[in-house]
Amino acid sequence: MLSASIKISDINYEKTFQNIFPMIRENIKRTESDNLVLRFFKKLDDAALPVLLGIMNHLPEDIKNELLVLCLDTYSGKIQEKLNEGLETNSYGKYLNVGRVSIVQEGKFLYLWIGQVEVDYKGLVKERMTGMIGNFVSFFAGEKLENIALDMLESEISKKKLMELAKDALDKYGIVMDLTDIQLIKDKEESGDYIEAEPHLVLSERMENAIMDALAGYLKDKESGIK
């Protein structure tokens, strides 16, 4: 199996949160919480979007990223489905099947993590190396065959195409961000089955305090605008 880590850059927070707002609203509606922020947005319902976008202007980038990761966990299964659909249309990608997609935060950066990627190594090698050479190479097995296939996927053309397919899967759900610097990793052990649970918005105390401060800043701006 393989995994891929793709660095996320140039995030358009405003457009992304505007696009995924219906998902956020429905998630909050289903959530029973004593959290003041969630209760406030639950009360606003449809009117919450302009407030959410106003708050974004006052949140530090690390909190925006943390909130984005929290929200996009809801879409991970759907992103995985769209990514696999896109892979099926690609000459290399049709030999790959993604088992899990998640967005993780490391320091100040976000990464699209694509895991549990099953690879038909023999099919991939034969696709690239046609004729007698392809038939000969396909007789290799095990680690040698895997290394040949991995070298193919490591080419700049292949990595660029994989990033394009991943970005297209994100675009399908209005997640506006650029992807760069993909790293392919050969997993040493087989991954177990992943069962995706229904996600819930759970804000840390740090996030809640930052959002409340941003809300105060938004309301102050709004009041100044009225005056």
mmCIF file of C-alpha atoms in Angstrom:
data_model
loop_
_atom_site.group_PDB
_atom_site.id
_atom_site.type_symbol
_atom_site.label_atom_id
_atom_site.label_comp_id
_atom_site.label_asym_id
_atom_site.label_seq_id
_atom_site.Cartn_x
_atom_site.Cartn_y
_atom_site.Cartn_z
ATOM 1 C CA MET A 1 0.000 0.000 0.000
ATOM 2 C CA LEU A 2 0.960 3.630 -0.478
ATOM 3 C CA SER A 3 0.155 6.916 1.195
ATOM 4 C CA ALA A 4 0.489 10.434 -0.172
ATOM 5 C CA SER A 5 0.947 13.715 1.631
ATOM 6 C CA ILE A 6 0.110 16.886 -0.338
ATOM 7 C CA LYS A 7 0.851 20.325 1.053
ATOM 8 C CA ILE A 8 -2.093 22.747 0.931
ATOM 9 C CA SER A 9 -1.388 26.369 0.025
ATOM 10 C CA ASP A 10 -3.205 29.587 -0.878
ATOM 11 C CA ILE A 11 -6.457 28.797 0.920
ATOM 12 C CA ASN A 12 -9.405 31.044 0.096
ATOM 13 C CA TYR A 13 -11.054 30.878 3.507
ATOM 14 C CA GLU A 14 -13.984 33.150 2.640
ATOM 15 C CA LYS A 15 -15.084 31.231 -0.459
ATOM 16 C CA THR A 16 -14.459 27.859 1.155
ATOM 17 C CA PHE A 17 -16.469 28.586 4.296
ATOM 18 C CA GLN A 18 -19.211 30.149 2.185
ATOM 19 C CA ASN A 19 -19.381 27.012 0.042
ATOM 20 C CA ILE A 20 -19.348 24.551 2.919
ATOM 21 C CA PHE A 21 -21.712 26.638 5.080
ATOM 22 C CA PRO A 22 -24.754 24.401 4.351
ATOM 23 C CA MET A 23 -22.804 21.425 5.723
ATOM 24 C CA ILE A 24 -21.738 23.396 8.801
ATOM 25 C CA ARG A 25 -25.308 24.560 9.434
ATOM 26 C CA GLU A 26 -26.754 21.048 9.173
ATOM 27 C CA ASN A 27 -24.037 19.672 11.427
ATOM 28 C CA ILE A 28 -24.726 22.327 14.081
ATOM 29 C CA LYS A 29 -28.464 21.610 13.876
ATOM 30 C CA ARG A 30 -27.795 17.951 14.751
ATOM 31 C CA THR A 31 -25.374 18.788 17.538
ATOM 32 C CA GLU A 32 -26.548 19.075 21.137
ATOM 33 C CA SER A 33 -23.905 21.089 22.925
ATOM 34 C CA ASP A 34 -23.476 23.508 25.803
ATOM 35 C CA ASN A 35 -20.797 25.301 23.803
ATOM 36 C CA LEU A 36 -21.733 28.985 23.637
ATOM 37 C CA VAL A 37 -20.427 29.434 20.072
ATOM 38 C CA LEU A 38 -22.365 26.463 18.675
ATOM 39 C CA ARG A 39 -25.535 27.501 20.493
ATOM 40 C CA PHE A 40 -25.168 31.030 19.088
ATOM 41 C CA PHE A 41 -24.829 29.817 15.487
ATOM 42 C CA LYS A 42 -27.623 27.312 15.973
ATOM 43 C CA LYS A 43 -29.873 30.199 17.013
ATOM 44 C CA LEU A 44 -28.868 32.265 13.967
ATOM 45 C CA ASP A 45 -29.518 29.341 11.559
ATOM 46 C CA ASP A 46 -29.692 30.717 7.968
ATOM 47 C CA ALA A 47 -28.557 34.176 9.114
ATOM 48 C CA ALA A 48 -25.276 32.747 10.413
ATOM 49 C CA LEU A 49 -23.358 32.955 7.119
ATOM 50 C CA PRO A 50 -22.600 36.718 7.071
ATOM 51 C CA VAL A 51 -21.628 36.508 10.738
ATOM 52 C CA LEU A 52 -19.340 33.544 10.053
ATOM 53 C CA LEU A 53 -17.662 35.359 7.147
ATOM 54 C CA GLY A 54 -17.289 38.493 9.275
ATOM 55 C CA ILE A 55 -15.659 36.490 12.033
ATOM 56 C CA MET A 56 -13.169 35.025 9.531
ATOM 57 C CA ASN A 57 -11.680 38.498 9.049
ATOM 58 C CA HIS A 58 -10.778 38.626 12.743
ATOM 59 C CA LEU A 59 -9.502 35.092 13.310
ATOM 60 C CA PRO A 60 -5.755 34.343 13.302
ATOM 61 C CA GLU A 61 -4.696 32.005 10.505
ATOM 62 C CA ASP A 62 -3.878 29.089 12.813
ATOM 63 C CA ILE A 63 -7.402 29.130 14.226
ATOM 64 C CA LYS A 64 -8.845 29.363 10.684
ATOM 65 C CA ASN A 65 -6.834 26.272 9.771
ATOM 66 C CA GLU A 66 -7.945 24.401 12.883
ATOM 67 C CA LEU A 67 -11.581 25.259 12.186
ATOM 68 C CA LEU A 68 -11.193 24.296 8.519
ATOM 69 C CA VAL A 69 -9.774 20.885 9.431
ATOM 70 C CA LEU A 70 -12.646 20.347 11.859
ATOM 71 C CA CYS A 71 -15.273 21.189 9.232
ATOM 72 C CA LEU A 72 -13.684 19.327 6.324
ATOM 73 C CA ASP A 73 -13.540 16.083 8.290
ATOM 74 C CA THR A 74 -17.222 15.888 7.408
ATOM 75 C CA TYR A 75 -16.353 15.750 3.710
ATOM 76 C CA SER A 76 -13.507 13.227 3.911
ATOM 77 C CA GLY A 77 -15.595 10.271 2.740
ATOM 78 C CA LYS A 78 -17.091 12.195 -0.168
ATOM 79 C CA ILE A 79 -13.694 13.560 -1.211
ATOM 80 C CA GLN A 80 -12.397 9.976 -1.217
ATOM 81 C CA GLU A 81 -15.257 8.892 -3.513
ATOM 82 C CA LYS A 82 -14.666 11.741 -5.963
ATOM 83 C CA LEU A 83 -10.922 11.106 -5.971
ATOM 84 C CA ASN A 84 -11.424 7.428 -6.825
ATOM 85 C CA GLU A 85 -13.871 8.398 -9.590
ATOM 86 C CA GLY A 86 -11.223 10.699 -11.050
ATOM 87 C CA LEU A 87 -8.493 8.070 -10.772
ATOM 88 C CA GLU A 88 -10.565 5.640 -12.832
ATOM 89 C CA THR A 89 -10.313 7.996 -15.832
ATOM 90 C CA ASN A 90 -6.503 8.247 -15.691
ATOM 91 C CA SER A 91 -4.122 5.780 -17.359
ATOM 92 C CA TYR A 92 -2.049 5.467 -14.179
ATOM 93 C CA GLY A 93 -4.796 6.254 -11.687
ATOM 94 C CA LYS A 94 -7.035 3.371 -12.729
ATOM 95 C CA TYR A 95 -4.566 1.065 -11.004
ATOM 96 C CA LEU A 96 -4.951 2.925 -7.697
ATOM 97 C CA ASN A 97 -7.759 2.844 -5.159
ATOM 98 C CA VAL A 98 -7.811 5.300 -2.233
ATOM 99 C CA GLY A 99 -9.042 3.936 1.093
ATOM 100 C CA ARG A 100 -8.966 7.076 3.205
ATOM 101 C CA VAL A 101 -8.664 10.851 2.823
ATOM 102 C CA SER A 102 -8.133 13.342 5.626
ATOM 103 C CA ILE A 103 -6.835 16.858 6.123
ATOM 104 C CA VAL A 104 -4.265 17.253 8.862
ATOM 105 C CA GLN A 105 -2.517 20.210 10.406
ATOM 106 C CA GLU A 106 1.205 20.168 11.171
ATOM 107 C CA GLY A 107 2.409 23.409 12.663
ATOM 108 C CA LYS A 108 1.129 26.261 10.520
ATOM 109 C CA PHE A 109 0.629 24.098 7.422
ATOM 110 C CA LEU A 110 -2.256 21.920 6.266
ATOM 111 C CA TYR A 111 -1.793 18.687 4.332
ATOM 112 C CA LEU A 112 -4.164 16.524 2.337
ATOM 113 C CA TRP A 113 -3.376 13.016 3.548
ATOM 114 C CA ILE A 114 -4.334 10.212 1.158
ATOM 115 C CA GLY A 115 -3.941 6.848 2.832
ATOM 116 C CA GLN A 116 -4.569 3.133 2.381
ATOM 117 C CA VAL A 117 -3.913 3.384 -1.365
ATOM 118 C CA GLU A 118 -4.134 -0.066 -2.925
ATOM 119 C CA VAL A 119 -1.992 -0.421 -6.063
ATOM 120 C CA ASP A 120 -2.198 -2.943 -8.884
ATOM 121 C CA TYR A 121 1.579 -2.885 -9.395
ATOM 122 C CA LYS A 122 1.614 -5.393 -12.245
ATOM 123 C CA GLY A 123 -1.158 -3.593 -14.157
ATOM 124 C CA LEU A 124 0.576 -0.248 -13.689
ATOM 125 C CA VAL A 125 3.924 -1.530 -14.955
ATOM 126 C CA LYS A 126 2.364 -3.195 -18.011
ATOM 127 C CA GLU A 127 0.454 0.027 -18.798
ATOM 128 C CA ARG A 128 3.661 2.047 -18.886
ATOM 129 C CA MET A 129 6.008 -0.515 -20.395
ATOM 130 C CA THR A 130 4.189 -1.945 -23.371
ATOM 131 C CA GLY A 131 5.337 -4.686 -25.743
ATOM 132 C CA MET A 132 7.997 -7.249 -24.919
ATOM 133 C CA ILE A 133 9.612 -5.077 -22.232
ATOM 134 C CA GLY A 134 6.303 -4.691 -20.427
ATOM 135 C CA ASN A 135 5.603 -8.406 -20.542
ATOM 136 C CA PHE A 136 9.103 -9.141 -19.253
ATOM 137 C CA VAL A 137 9.009 -6.610 -16.403
ATOM 138 C CA SER A 138 5.555 -7.773 -15.332
ATOM 139 C CA PHE A 139 7.085 -11.130 -14.406
ATOM 140 C CA PHE A 140 8.820 -9.411 -11.505
ATOM 141 C CA ALA A 141 7.035 -9.743 -8.199
ATOM 142 C CA GLY A 142 7.099 -8.428 -4.657
ATOM 143 C CA GLU A 143 9.306 -5.539 -3.650
ATOM 144 C CA LYS A 144 11.128 -5.321 -6.997
ATOM 145 C CA LEU A 145 7.844 -4.839 -8.890
ATOM 146 C CA GLU A 146 6.614 -2.351 -6.290
ATOM 147 C CA ASN A 147 9.784 -0.286 -6.604
ATOM 148 C CA ILE A 148 9.454 -0.138 -10.419
ATOM 149 C CA ALA A 149 5.823 1.014 -10.129
ATOM 150 C CA LEU A 150 6.701 3.544 -7.426
ATOM 151 C CA ASP A 151 9.416 5.035 -9.654
ATOM 152 C CA MET A 152 6.758 5.561 -12.327
ATOM 153 C CA LEU A 153 4.410 7.289 -9.891
ATOM 154 C CA GLU A 154 7.290 9.430 -8.625
ATOM 155 C CA SER A 155 7.752 11.045 -12.045
ATOM 156 C CA GLU A 156 6.909 14.746 -12.189
ATOM 157 C CA ILE A 157 4.148 14.124 -14.756
ATOM 158 C CA SER A 158 2.497 11.462 -12.583
ATOM 159 C CA LYS A 159 2.709 13.535 -9.394
ATOM 160 C CA LYS A 160 1.300 16.589 -11.172
ATOM 161 C CA LYS A 161 -1.632 14.535 -12.456
ATOM 162 C CA LEU A 162 -2.304 13.061 -9.018
ATOM 163 C CA MET A 163 -2.406 16.556 -7.506
ATOM 164 C CA GLU A 164 -4.772 17.730 -10.253
ATOM 165 C CA LEU A 165 -7.127 14.834 -9.513
ATOM 166 C CA ALA A 166 -6.997 15.569 -5.776
ATOM 167 C CA LYS A 167 -7.710 19.274 -6.360
ATOM 168 C CA ASP A 168 -10.621 18.383 -8.623
ATOM 169 C CA ALA A 169 -12.094 16.238 -5.833
ATOM 170 C CA LEU A 170 -11.842 19.204 -3.441
ATOM 171 C CA ASP A 171 -13.289 21.585 -6.025
ATOM 172 C CA LYS A 172 -16.372 19.388 -6.337
ATOM 173 C CA TYR A 173 -17.342 20.502 -2.828
ATOM 174 C CA GLY A 174 -16.333 24.141 -3.113
ATOM 175 C CA ILE A 175 -13.110 23.760 -1.148
ATOM 176 C CA VAL A 176 -10.951 26.487 -2.679
ATOM 177 C CA MET A 177 -7.250 25.829 -2.129
ATOM 178 C CA ASP A 178 -4.118 25.030 -4.103
ATOM 179 C CA LEU A 179 -2.055 21.871 -3.677
ATOM 180 C CA THR A 180 1.697 21.580 -3.988
ATOM 181 C CA ASP A 181 4.627 19.316 -3.139
ATOM 182 C CA ILE A 182 3.197 15.787 -3.121
ATOM 183 C CA GLN A 183 5.175 13.117 -1.283
ATOM 184 C CA LEU A 184 4.512 9.411 -1.908
ATOM 185 C CA ILE A 185 5.207 7.021 0.961
ATOM 186 C CA LYS A 186 5.460 3.248 0.766
ATOM 187 C CA ASP A 187 3.610 1.812 3.755
ATOM 188 C CA LYS A 188 5.528 -0.888 5.598
ATOM 189 C CA GLU A 189 2.433 -2.473 7.109
ATOM 190 C CA GLU A 190 -1.066 -3.159 5.833
ATOM 191 C CA SER A 191 -3.635 -0.749 7.231
ATOM 192 C CA GLY A 192 -6.751 -1.994 8.922
ATOM 193 C CA ASP A 193 -10.285 -1.242 7.841
ATOM 194 C CA TYR A 194 -11.309 2.355 8.424
ATOM 195 C CA ILE A 195 -14.849 2.988 9.583
ATOM 196 C CA GLU A 196 -15.857 6.609 9.222
ATOM 197 C CA ALA A 197 -18.010 7.807 12.094
ATOM 198 C CA GLU A 198 -20.418 10.692 11.782
ATOM 199 C CA PRO A 199 -18.356 13.802 12.593
ATOM 200 C CA HIS A 200 -19.425 16.353 15.135
ATOM 201 C CA LEU A 201 -18.178 19.881 15.644
ATOM 202 C CA VAL A 202 -16.322 19.928 18.949
ATOM 203 C CA LEU A 203 -14.580 23.222 19.673
ATOM 204 C CA SER A 204 -11.604 23.372 21.979
ATOM 205 C CA GLU A 205 -11.541 26.053 24.650
ATOM 206 C CA ARG A 206 -8.803 27.843 22.680
ATOM 207 C CA MET A 207 -10.933 27.877 19.530
ATOM 208 C CA GLU A 208 -14.030 29.008 21.415
ATOM 209 C CA ASN A 209 -12.154 31.923 23.006
ATOM 210 C CA ALA A 210 -10.668 32.966 19.649
ATOM 211 C CA ILE A 211 -14.080 32.847 17.950
ATOM 212 C CA MET A 212 -15.704 34.873 20.740
ATOM 213 C CA ASP A 213 -12.946 37.505 20.426
ATOM 214 C CA ALA A 214 -13.437 37.560 16.646
ATOM 215 C CA LEU A 215 -17.200 37.891 17.102
ATOM 216 C CA ALA A 216 -16.652 40.896 19.349
ATOM 217 C CA GLY A 217 -14.422 42.440 16.674
ATOM 218 C CA TYR A 218 -17.009 41.762 13.969
ATOM 219 C CA LEU A 219 -19.815 43.335 16.019
ATOM 220 C CA LYS A 220 -17.633 46.367 16.746
ATOM 221 C CA ASP A 221 -16.933 46.804 13.014
ATOM 222 C CA LYS A 222 -20.629 46.453 12.255
ATOM 223 C CA GLU A 223 -21.535 49.028 14.858
ATOM 224 C CA SER A 224 -18.965 51.441 13.470
ATOM 225 C CA GLY A 225 -20.322 50.896 9.990
ATOM 226 C CA ILE A 226 -23.859 51.760 11.132
ATOM 227 C CA LYS A 227 -22.638 54.947 12.699
#
